Amino acid sequence: MSKNNKFSLATWIFIGLAAGVAVGLLFIQNPDFATQYIRPFGTLFLNLIKFVVVPIVLFSIAAGVVALSDIRKVGSIGGKAIIYYLCTTAFAVLVGLVVSNLFKGGYVLLDTSSLEYEAAPAPSIVNVLVDIFPSNIIAPLANATMLQVIVVALFFGFGIIAAGEKGLPAARAVESLNEVFTIIMAFIIKLSPIGVFCLIVPVVAVNGPMILGSLAIVLLAAYIAYILHAGVVYSFIVKTFGSLNPLKFFKGMLPAMMLAFSSASSVGTLPLNIDCTKKLGAREDIVNFTLPLGATINMDGTAIYQGLCTVFIASCFGMTLTLTQILTIVLTATLASIGTAGVPGAGMIMLAMVLQSVGLPVEGIAIVAGVDRIFDMGRTTLNITGDAACALVVTKLESKKDAKKSASN
C-alpha cells in the first residue's frame, strides 16, 4: 500500500475536522481573519459540490428508474421510502420534545422585549405542491430546486421506459452521463479533508464564545437528542429491518457524517453519502433513487430541532405548551419537512412555520438565530444518516420481496 493510501478518507476528514476546530479556537479573538481568508476556500469546495449535485441527482434518479425497468417498482420503492421518512420524522419531533422538556428546568427566562428577527415567509402547503412541478425543464436545473429536479428525473426515466426500444439510446446516454458525473464526484470527494478544514475554522472562530453562553443548555439538549435518535432509532432500524450491524453502519457512514457536520448541507453531502451507502451494501438503483429524495424531504435532525427550539422559545417567553399544541408541533414539523431545501439555514423557515402554528411569537427565532449554524451541523448529520438507513432498509425489503416472487414462480 502506498504512503498516499496510508489513511482512509474518513481518517483524513477527521484530521481536517480536528485541525479546523483547533485553528478556529486560535482565531476566536480575531474571527475576521478566518471569515475573510479561510472561509472562501471552504466556499470554493462547496461550490464544487453544488456544481456536481444537480447532474448527480438528475442522472442517478433517471438511471435508477431506467434500471428498475418497471414503473410499478418505482412506486413500490418510493412508497416505502416516503412512509419511512414520514414515520422517522414524526418520531424525531417527539424525541426533541421529550429531551427538551427534561432540560426545561435549566432554561432561563430571558428578557425578550428587544428581540427583532424577520423570518422568511413560509410557503403554504398548496404552493409547495404546485411548485413541485416545474413550468420548464431548465429553471429547476439552473436554480438547483431539488424537488423539481427529482420530478424532471422521474418523468425522464418514465419516458425512457415507456418508449421501449426507441428509448434505448436515451437510456445509454443517461447511464453514460451518470458514470461521467460519478467520476467527477469521486475527484471532488478527495478534496473533502481540505474543504472540511476551511469550513469548520470560521464556524468555531465566530461562534466559540457563544457556546459558553446562555444557549449552552439548549445546544447540549439538541446534541443529546441527535445522538439518542441516531444511536437508538437508526441502530434499531438498520439492525431489525436492514440486517446490518449498527457499528458497521456508523463506521461506514463516518466520511459522509463528518462532511455533513462541517458543511451543514444535506444536498452538498449527497455525493459522498451515495458512495458510503453503496459500500454498505445498498442496491445502486435504490440508492440512486432514495438518497436524492431523502436529501430533499427527510429532515429528522431538523424535526428534532423544531420540537426542541419550540419548547425552549416558549420557556423564554414564560409560556407552557398544552397537549394540543404539542400534537400540532408534531404534525406541522413533519409536514413542513417536505419541500424544505437541504441547505444551511433552511430549518429557520420551518421553525417559523411551527411557531406560528402554536401561537408563539416568530420573534423568538432571534434567540437561537445566533447559534443556528451549530444546531444545523448536528441536524444535517442526522438527516443524511437517516437517508442512508432508509436506502439499506428498502434494499432489504425489496430483496425479500424479489426472493418471494422468485420462489412462487
CSV table of C-alpha atoms in Angstrom, one decimal:
chain,number,residue,atom,x,y,z
A,1,MET,CA,0.0,0.0,0.0
A,2,SER,CA,1.4,3.4,-1.0
A,3,LYS,CA,2.0,6.1,1.5
A,4,ASN,CA,-0.8,8.2,0.0
A,5,ASN,CA,-3.2,5.4,0.9
A,6,LYS,CA,-2.0,5.0,4.4
A,7,PHE,CA,-5.1,6.7,5.9
A,8,SER,CA,-8.7,6.2,4.8
A,9,LEU,CA,-10.8,9.1,3.6
A,10,ALA,CA,-12.7,9.0,6.9
A,11,THR,CA,-9.4,9.4,8.8
A,12,TRP,CA,-8.3,12.4,6.6
A,13,ILE,CA,-11.7,14.1,7.0
A,14,PHE,CA,-11.5,13.6,10.8
A,15,ILE,CA,-7.9,15.1,10.8
A,16,GLY,CA,-9.3,18.0,8.8
A,17,LEU,CA,-12.2,18.5,11.2
A,18,ALA,CA,-10.0,18.3,14.3
A,19,ALA,CA,-7.4,20.6,12.8
A,20,GLY,CA,-10.1,23.0,11.9
A,21,VAL,CA,-11.5,23.1,15.4
A,22,ALA,CA,-8.0,23.7,16.8
A,23,VAL,CA,-7.2,26.5,14.4
A,24,GLY,CA,-10.7,28.0,14.9
A,25,LEU,CA,-10.1,28.3,18.6
A,26,LEU,CA,-6.9,30.2,17.9
A,27,PHE,CA,-8.9,32.7,15.9
A,28,ILE,CA,-11.6,33.3,18.5
A,29,GLN,CA,-10.1,36.7,19.3
A,30,ASN,CA,-9.7,37.5,15.6
A,31,PRO,CA,-12.6,35.8,13.7
A,32,ASP,CA,-12.5,38.3,10.8
A,33,PHE,CA,-9.3,36.7,9.5
A,34,ALA,CA,-10.9,33.2,9.5
A,35,THR,CA,-14.0,34.5,7.7
A,36,GLN,CA,-12.1,36.6,5.2
A,37,TYR,CA,-9.2,34.4,4.3
A,38,ILE,CA,-10.1,30.8,5.2
A,39,ARG,CA,-13.9,30.6,4.6
A,40,PRO,CA,-13.5,31.4,0.9
A,41,PHE,CA,-11.7,28.1,0.3
A,42,GLY,CA,-14.5,26.3,2.1
A,43,THR,CA,-17.0,28.2,-0.1
A,44,LEU,CA,-15.0,27.1,-3.2
A,45,PHE,CA,-15.2,23.5,-2.1
A,46,LEU,CA,-19.0,23.9,-1.5
A,47,ASN,CA,-19.3,25.4,-5.0
A,48,LEU,CA,-17.7,22.3,-6.5
A,49,ILE,CA,-20.1,20.1,-4.5
A,50,LYS,CA,-23.1,22.3,-5.7
A,51,PHE,CA,-21.8,22.0,-9.3
A,52,VAL,CA,-22.0,18.2,-9.3
A,53,VAL,CA,-25.1,17.8,-7.2
A,54,VAL,CA,-27.8,18.7,-9.8
A,55,PRO,CA,-26.4,16.4,-12.5
A,56,ILE,CA,-25.8,13.6,-10.0
A,57,VAL,CA,-29.4,13.8,-8.7
A,58,LEU,CA,-30.8,14.2,-12.3
A,59,PHE,CA,-28.9,11.3,-13.9
A,60,SER,CA,-28.7,9.0,-10.9
A,61,ILE,CA,-32.5,9.1,-10.3
A,62,ALA,CA,-33.2,8.7,-14.1
A,63,ALA,CA,-30.7,5.9,-14.3
A,64,GLY,CA,-32.2,4.3,-11.2
A,65,VAL,CA,-35.7,4.4,-12.7
A,66,VAL,CA,-34.5,3.0,-16.0
A,67,ALA,CA,-32.6,0.2,-14.2
A,68,LEU,CA,-35.8,-0.8,-12.4
A,69,SER,CA,-37.4,-1.1,-15.9
A,70,ASP,CA,-40.9,-1.1,-14.3
A,71,ILE,CA,-42.9,1.9,-13.2
A,72,ARG,CA,-44.6,-0.3,-10.5
A,73,LYS,CA,-41.2,-1.0,-8.9
A,74,VAL,CA,-40.5,2.8,-8.7
A,75,GLY,CA,-43.9,3.2,-6.9
A,76,SER,CA,-43.0,0.3,-4.6
A,77,ILE,CA,-39.6,1.7,-3.6
A,78,GLY,CA,-40.8,5.3,-3.5
A,79,GLY,CA,-43.8,4.4,-1.3
A,80,LYS,CA,-41.6,2.5,1.2
A,81,ALA,CA,-39.1,5.4,1.3
A,82,ILE,CA,-41.7,8.1,1.9
A,83,ILE,CA,-43.5,6.1,4.6
A,84,TYR,CA,-40.1,5.6,6.3
A,85,TYR,CA,-39.3,9.3,6.1
A,86,LEU,CA,-42.6,10.5,7.5
A,87,CYS,CA,-42.6,8.0,10.4
A,88,THR,CA,-39.0,8.7,11.5
A,89,THR,CA,-39.6,12.4,11.1
A,90,ALA,CA,-42.6,12.3,13.4
A,91,PHE,CA,-40.7,10.2,15.9
A,92,ALA,CA,-37.8,12.7,15.8
A,93,VAL,CA,-40.1,15.6,16.7
A,94,LEU,CA,-41.3,13.6,19.8
A,95,VAL,CA,-37.6,12.9,20.7
A,96,GLY,CA,-36.9,16.6,20.5
A,97,LEU,CA,-39.9,17.5,22.7
A,98,VAL,CA,-39.1,14.8,25.3
A,99,VAL,CA,-35.4,15.8,25.6
A,100,SER,CA,-36.2,19.5,25.7
A,101,ASN,CA,-38.7,19.1,28.5
A,102,LEU,CA,-36.1,17.1,30.5
A,103,PHE,CA,-33.9,20.2,30.3
A,104,LYS,CA,-36.7,22.6,30.8
A,105,GLY,CA,-35.8,23.5,34.4
A,106,GLY,CA,-32.4,24.7,33.1
A,107,TYR,CA,-33.8,27.2,30.7
A,108,VAL,CA,-33.6,30.8,31.9
A,109,LEU,CA,-36.5,33.2,31.4
A,110,LEU,CA,-34.8,35.8,29.2
A,111,ASP,CA,-35.6,39.5,28.5
A,112,THR,CA,-37.3,39.2,25.1
A,113,SER,CA,-38.5,42.8,24.9
A,114,SER,CA,-35.8,43.8,22.4
A,115,LEU,CA,-35.9,40.8,20.1
A,116,GLU,CA,-36.1,41.5,16.4
A,117,TYR,CA,-36.0,38.8,13.7
A,118,GLU,CA,-37.7,38.8,10.3
A,119,ALA,CA,-38.2,35.2,9.2
A,120,ALA,CA,-38.6,34.3,5.5
A,121,PRO,CA,-42.2,33.8,4.6
A,122,ALA,CA,-43.2,30.1,4.9
A,123,PRO,CA,-44.9,28.7,1.8
A,124,SER,CA,-48.4,27.3,2.0
A,125,ILE,CA,-48.9,23.5,1.5
A,126,VAL,CA,-50.8,24.2,-1.7
A,127,ASN,CA,-47.9,26.3,-3.1
A,128,VAL,CA,-45.4,23.6,-2.1
A,129,LEU,CA,-47.5,21.1,-4.1
A,130,VAL,CA,-47.8,23.3,-7.1
A,131,ASP,CA,-44.1,24.3,-7.0
A,132,ILE,CA,-43.0,20.6,-7.1
A,133,PHE,CA,-43.9,20.6,-10.8
A,134,PRO,CA,-41.7,22.9,-12.9
A,135,SER,CA,-43.1,25.0,-15.7
A,136,ASN,CA,-40.0,24.4,-17.8
A,137,ILE,CA,-37.1,22.0,-17.7
A,138,ILE,CA,-34.2,24.5,-17.5
A,139,ALA,CA,-35.2,26.5,-14.4
A,140,PRO,CA,-35.0,23.7,-11.8
A,141,LEU,CA,-31.6,22.7,-13.1
A,142,ALA,CA,-30.3,26.3,-13.1
A,143,ASN,CA,-31.7,27.1,-9.7
A,144,ALA,CA,-31.0,23.7,-8.1
A,145,THR,CA,-34.6,23.4,-7.0
A,146,MET,CA,-34.2,19.8,-5.8
A,147,LEU,CA,-37.8,18.7,-5.7
A,148,GLN,CA,-38.3,19.9,-9.2
A,149,VAL,CA,-35.1,18.3,-10.4
A,150,ILE,CA,-36.4,15.0,-8.9
A,151,VAL,CA,-39.7,15.3,-10.8
A,152,VAL,CA,-37.8,16.0,-14.0
A,153,ALA,CA,-35.6,13.0,-13.5
A,154,LEU,CA,-38.7,10.8,-12.7
A,155,PHE,CA,-40.5,11.9,-15.9
A,156,PHE,CA,-37.4,11.4,-17.9
A,157,GLY,CA,-36.9,7.9,-16.6
A,158,PHE,CA,-40.6,7.0,-17.0
A,159,GLY,CA,-40.5,8.3,-20.6
A,160,ILE,CA,-37.4,6.2,-21.4
A,161,ILE,CA,-39.1,3.1,-20.0
A,162,ALA,CA,-42.4,3.8,-21.9
A,163,ALA,CA,-40.5,4.4,-25.2
A,164,GLY,CA,-39.3,0.8,-25.2
A,165,GLU,CA,-36.6,0.1,-27.9
A,166,LYS,CA,-36.7,3.7,-29.2
A,167,GLY,CA,-35.7,4.8,-25.7
A,168,LEU,CA,-32.6,2.6,-25.6
A,169,PRO,CA,-30.2,5.4,-26.9
A,170,ALA,CA,-31.5,7.8,-24.3
A,171,ALA,CA,-31.1,5.0,-21.6
A,172,ARG,CA,-27.4,4.5,-22.7
A,173,ALA,CA,-26.9,8.3,-22.7
A,174,VAL,CA,-28.3,8.6,-19.1
A,175,GLU,CA,-26.1,5.7,-17.9
A,176,SER,CA,-23.0,7.2,-19.6
A,177,LEU,CA,-23.6,10.6,-18.1
A,178,ASN,CA,-24.3,9.1,-14.7
A,179,GLU,CA,-20.9,7.4,-14.9
A,180,VAL,CA,-19.1,10.6,-16.0
A,181,PHE,CA,-20.5,12.7,-13.2
A,182,THR,CA,-19.8,9.8,-10.7
A,183,ILE,CA,-16.1,10.1,-11.7
A,184,ILE,CA,-16.2,13.9,-11.3
A,185,MET,CA,-17.9,13.4,-7.9
A,186,ALA,CA,-15.1,11.0,-6.8
A,187,PHE,CA,-12.5,13.6,-7.6
A,188,ILE,CA,-14.3,16.3,-5.6
A,189,ILE,CA,-14.8,14.0,-2.7
A,190,LYS,CA,-11.0,13.6,-2.4
A,191,LEU,CA,-10.8,17.3,-1.6
A,192,SER,CA,-13.2,16.8,1.4
A,193,PRO,CA,-10.5,17.0,4.2
A,194,ILE,CA,-9.3,20.4,2.9
A,195,GLY,CA,-12.9,21.6,2.5
A,196,VAL,CA,-13.9,20.4,5.9
A,197,PHE,CA,-11.0,22.2,7.5
A,198,CYS,CA,-11.8,25.5,5.7
A,199,LEU,CA,-15.5,25.3,6.6
A,200,ILE,CA,-15.1,24.5,10.3
A,201,VAL,CA,-12.4,27.1,11.1
A,202,PRO,CA,-14.7,30.2,10.7
A,203,VAL,CA,-17.6,28.5,12.4
A,204,VAL,CA,-15.6,27.8,15.6
A,205,ALA,CA,-13.8,31.2,15.4
A,206,VAL,CA,-17.1,33.1,15.2
A,207,ASN,CA,-19.4,31.0,17.5
A,208,GLY,CA,-16.9,29.7,20.0
A,209,PRO,CA,-17.6,32.2,22.8
A,210,MET,CA,-21.4,31.8,22.3
A,211,ILE,CA,-21.2,28.1,23.1
A,212,LEU,CA,-20.2,29.1,26.6
A,213,GLY,CA,-23.2,31.5,26.9
A,214,SER,CA,-26.8,31.1,27.9
A,215,LEU,CA,-27.6,28.9,25.0
A,216,ALA,CA,-25.2,26.1,26.1
A,217,ILE,CA,-28.0,24.1,27.7
A,218,VAL,CA,-30.3,24.1,24.7
A,219,LEU,CA,-27.4,23.2,22.4
A,220,LEU,CA,-26.5,20.3,24.8
A,221,ALA,CA,-30.1,19.1,24.7
A,222,ALA,CA,-30.1,19.2,20.9
A,223,TYR,CA,-27.0,17.1,20.5
A,224,ILE,CA,-28.2,14.6,23.1
A,225,ALA,CA,-31.4,14.3,21.1
A,226,TYR,CA,-29.5,13.9,17.9
A,227,ILE,CA,-27.2,11.2,19.4
A,228,LEU,CA,-30.2,9.5,21.0
A,229,HIS,CA,-32.2,9.3,17.8
A,230,ALA,CA,-29.2,8.0,15.8
A,231,GLY,CA,-28.0,5.6,18.5
A,232,VAL,CA,-31.4,4.1,19.3
A,233,VAL,CA,-33.8,4.7,16.3
A,234,TYR,CA,-31.3,4.2,13.4
A,235,SER,CA,-29.5,1.4,15.2
A,236,PHE,CA,-32.8,-0.4,15.7
A,237,ILE,CA,-33.9,0.2,12.1
A,238,VAL,CA,-30.7,-1.0,10.4
A,239,LYS,CA,-30.4,-4.0,12.7
A,240,THR,CA,-34.1,-5.1,12.5
A,241,PHE,CA,-35.1,-4.1,9.0
A,242,GLY,CA,-31.7,-3.9,7.3
A,243,SER,CA,-30.0,-6.9,8.9
A,244,LEU,CA,-26.8,-4.8,9.4
A,245,ASN,CA,-24.7,-4.4,12.5
A,246,PRO,CA,-25.2,-0.8,13.7
A,247,LEU,CA,-21.5,-0.3,14.5
A,248,LYS,CA,-20.6,-1.3,10.9
A,249,PHE,CA,-23.3,1.1,9.7
A,250,PHE,CA,-22.0,4.1,11.6
A,251,LYS,CA,-18.4,3.3,10.8
A,252,GLY,CA,-19.2,3.1,7.1
A,253,MET,CA,-21.1,6.4,7.3
A,254,LEU,CA,-18.3,8.3,9.1
A,255,PRO,CA,-16.9,10.2,6.0
A,256,ALA,CA,-20.4,11.4,5.0
A,257,MET,CA,-21.3,12.3,8.6
A,258,MET,CA,-18.2,14.4,9.1
A,259,LEU,CA,-18.7,16.2,5.8
A,260,ALA,CA,-22.3,16.9,6.8
A,261,PHE,CA,-21.2,18.2,10.2
A,262,SER,CA,-18.8,20.7,8.7
A,263,SER,CA,-20.8,21.8,5.6
A,264,ALA,CA,-24.3,21.7,7.2
A,265,SER,CA,-25.8,20.8,3.8
A,266,SER,CA,-27.7,17.6,3.1
A,267,VAL,CA,-27.6,18.2,-0.6
A,268,GLY,CA,-23.9,19.1,-0.5
A,269,THR,CA,-23.2,15.8,1.3
A,270,LEU,CA,-25.2,13.8,-1.2
A,271,PRO,CA,-22.4,12.6,-3.5
A,272,LEU,CA,-20.3,11.3,-0.6
A,273,ASN,CA,-23.4,9.8,1.1
A,274,ILE,CA,-24.3,7.9,-2.1
A,275,ASP,CA,-20.7,6.5,-2.1
A,276,CYS,CA,-20.8,5.4,1.6
A,277,THR,CA,-24.3,3.8,1.3
A,278,LYS,CA,-23.3,1.8,-1.7
A,279,LYS,CA,-20.2,0.4,0.1
A,280,LEU,CA,-22.5,-0.6,3.0
A,281,GLY,CA,-24.4,-2.9,0.6
A,282,ALA,CA,-27.4,-0.9,-0.5
A,283,ARG,CA,-28.5,-1.6,-4.1
A,284,GLU,CA,-27.3,1.0,-6.6
A,285,ASP,CA,-30.7,1.6,-8.2
A,286,ILE,CA,-32.3,2.1,-4.8
A,287,VAL,CA,-29.5,4.4,-3.5
A,288,ASN,CA,-29.8,6.5,-6.7
A,289,PHE,CA,-33.5,6.9,-6.1
A,290,THR,CA,-34.0,7.2,-2.3
A,291,LEU,CA,-31.0,9.3,-1.3
A,292,PRO,CA,-31.7,12.3,-3.6
A,293,LEU,CA,-35.3,12.0,-2.5
A,294,GLY,CA,-34.3,11.9,1.2
A,295,ALA,CA,-31.9,14.9,0.9
A,296,THR,CA,-35.0,16.9,-0.1
A,297,ILE,CA,-37.8,15.6,2.1
A,298,ASN,CA,-36.2,13.6,5.0
A,299,MET,CA,-35.4,16.0,7.9
A,300,ASP,CA,-35.2,14.0,11.1
A,301,GLY,CA,-32.5,16.3,12.6
A,302,THR,CA,-34.4,19.4,11.6
A,303,ALA,CA,-37.6,17.9,13.1
A,304,ILE,CA,-35.8,17.4,16.5
A,305,TYR,CA,-34.6,21.0,16.2
A,306,GLN,CA,-38.2,22.2,15.7
A,307,GLY,CA,-39.6,20.4,18.8
A,308,LEU,CA,-36.7,21.4,21.0
A,309,CYS,CA,-36.4,25.0,20.0
A,310,THR,CA,-40.2,25.5,20.3
A,311,VAL,CA,-40.2,24.3,23.9
A,312,PHE,CA,-37.1,26.5,24.6
A,313,ILE,CA,-38.6,29.6,23.0
A,314,ALA,CA,-41.9,29.1,24.8
A,315,SER,CA,-39.9,28.8,28.1
A,316,CYS,CA,-38.1,32.0,27.3
A,317,PHE,CA,-41.4,33.8,26.9
A,318,GLY,CA,-42.8,32.3,30.1
A,319,MET,CA,-45.3,30.1,28.2
A,320,THR,CA,-46.2,26.4,28.8
A,321,LEU,CA,-47.3,24.3,25.8
A,322,THR,CA,-50.5,22.4,26.0
A,323,LEU,CA,-51.0,18.8,24.7
A,324,THR,CA,-52.9,20.1,21.7
A,325,GLN,CA,-50.0,22.5,20.9
A,326,ILE,CA,-47.5,19.6,21.2
A,327,LEU,CA,-49.5,17.4,18.8
A,328,THR,CA,-49.7,20.4,16.4
A,329,ILE,CA,-45.9,20.8,16.6
A,330,VAL,CA,-45.5,17.1,15.7
A,331,LEU,CA,-47.9,17.4,12.7
A,332,THR,CA,-46.6,20.7,11.4
A,333,ALA,CA,-42.9,19.9,11.7
A,334,THR,CA,-43.4,16.5,9.9
A,335,LEU,CA,-45.3,18.0,7.0
A,336,ALA,CA,-43.0,21.1,6.8
A,337,SER,CA,-40.0,18.8,6.3
A,338,ILE,CA,-41.3,18.0,2.8
A,339,GLY,CA,-40.0,20.6,0.3
A,340,THR,CA,-37.5,22.2,2.7
A,341,ALA,CA,-34.2,22.7,0.9
A,342,GLY,CA,-31.3,20.6,2.1
A,343,VAL,CA,-29.1,23.7,2.5
A,344,PRO,CA,-27.7,25.6,5.6
A,345,GLY,CA,-30.3,27.6,7.4
A,346,ALA,CA,-33.5,26.1,5.8
A,347,GLY,CA,-34.6,24.9,9.3
A,348,MET,CA,-35.2,28.6,10.3
A,349,ILE,CA,-38.1,28.8,7.8
A,350,MET,CA,-39.6,25.6,9.2
A,351,LEU,CA,-39.2,26.9,12.8
A,352,ALA,CA,-41.2,30.0,11.8
A,353,MET,CA,-44.0,27.8,10.5
A,354,VAL,CA,-44.0,25.7,13.7
A,355,LEU,CA,-44.0,28.7,16.0
A,356,GLN,CA,-46.9,30.3,14.1
A,357,SER,CA,-48.9,27.0,14.2
A,358,VAL,CA,-48.9,27.1,18.0
A,359,GLY,CA,-49.3,30.8,18.5
A,360,LEU,CA,-45.8,31.6,19.7
A,361,PRO,CA,-44.1,34.8,18.6
A,362,VAL,CA,-41.9,34.3,15.5
A,363,GLU,CA,-39.5,36.9,17.0
A,364,GLY,CA,-38.4,34.0,19.3
A,365,ILE,CA,-36.3,32.8,16.4
A,366,ALA,CA,-33.9,35.6,17.3
A,367,ILE,CA,-33.0,33.8,20.5
A,368,VAL,CA,-31.5,30.8,18.6
A,369,ALA,CA,-30.5,32.6,15.4
A,370,GLY,CA,-27.0,33.4,16.6
A,371,VAL,CA,-26.1,29.7,17.0
A,372,ASP,CA,-28.3,28.2,14.4
A,373,ARG,CA,-25.2,27.1,12.4
A,374,ILE,CA,-24.2,25.0,15.4
A,375,PHE,CA,-27.6,23.4,15.6
A,376,ASP,CA,-27.5,23.0,11.8
A,377,MET,CA,-24.3,21.0,11.8
A,378,GLY,CA,-25.7,18.3,14.1
A,379,ARG,CA,-29.2,18.1,12.5
A,380,THR,CA,-27.7,17.8,9.0
A,381,THR,CA,-25.5,14.9,10.1
A,382,LEU,CA,-28.6,13.2,11.5
A,383,ASN,CA,-30.6,13.9,8.3
A,384,ILE,CA,-28.1,12.3,5.9
A,385,THR,CA,-27.6,9.3,8.3
A,386,GLY,CA,-31.4,8.7,8.2
A,387,ASP,CA,-31.3,8.8,4.4
A,388,ALA,CA,-28.6,6.1,4.3
A,389,ALA,CA,-30.6,3.9,6.8
A,390,CYS,CA,-33.6,4.2,4.5
A,391,ALA,CA,-31.7,3.0,1.5
A,392,LEU,CA,-30.4,0.0,3.4
A,393,VAL,CA,-33.9,-0.9,4.8
A,394,VAL,CA,-35.6,-0.5,1.4
A,395,THR,CA,-32.8,-2.7,-0.2
A,396,LYS,CA,-33.5,-5.4,2.3
A,397,LEU,CA,-37.3,-5.3,1.9
A,398,GLU,CA,-37.1,-5.3,-1.9
A,399,SER,CA,-34.7,-8.2,-1.8
A,400,LYS,CA,-37.1,-10.2,0.3
A,401,LYS,CA,-40.0,-9.3,-2.0
A,402,ASP,CA,-38.0,-10.4,-5.1
A,403,ALA,CA,-37.0,-13.6,-3.3
A,404,LYS,CA,-40.6,-14.5,-2.5
A,405,LYS,CA,-41.6,-13.7,-6.1
A,406,SER,CA,-38.9,-16.0,-7.4
A,407,ALA,CA,-39.9,-18.8,-5.0
A,408,SER,CA,-43.5,-18.6,-6.1
A,409,ASN,CA,-42.5,-18.9,-9.7
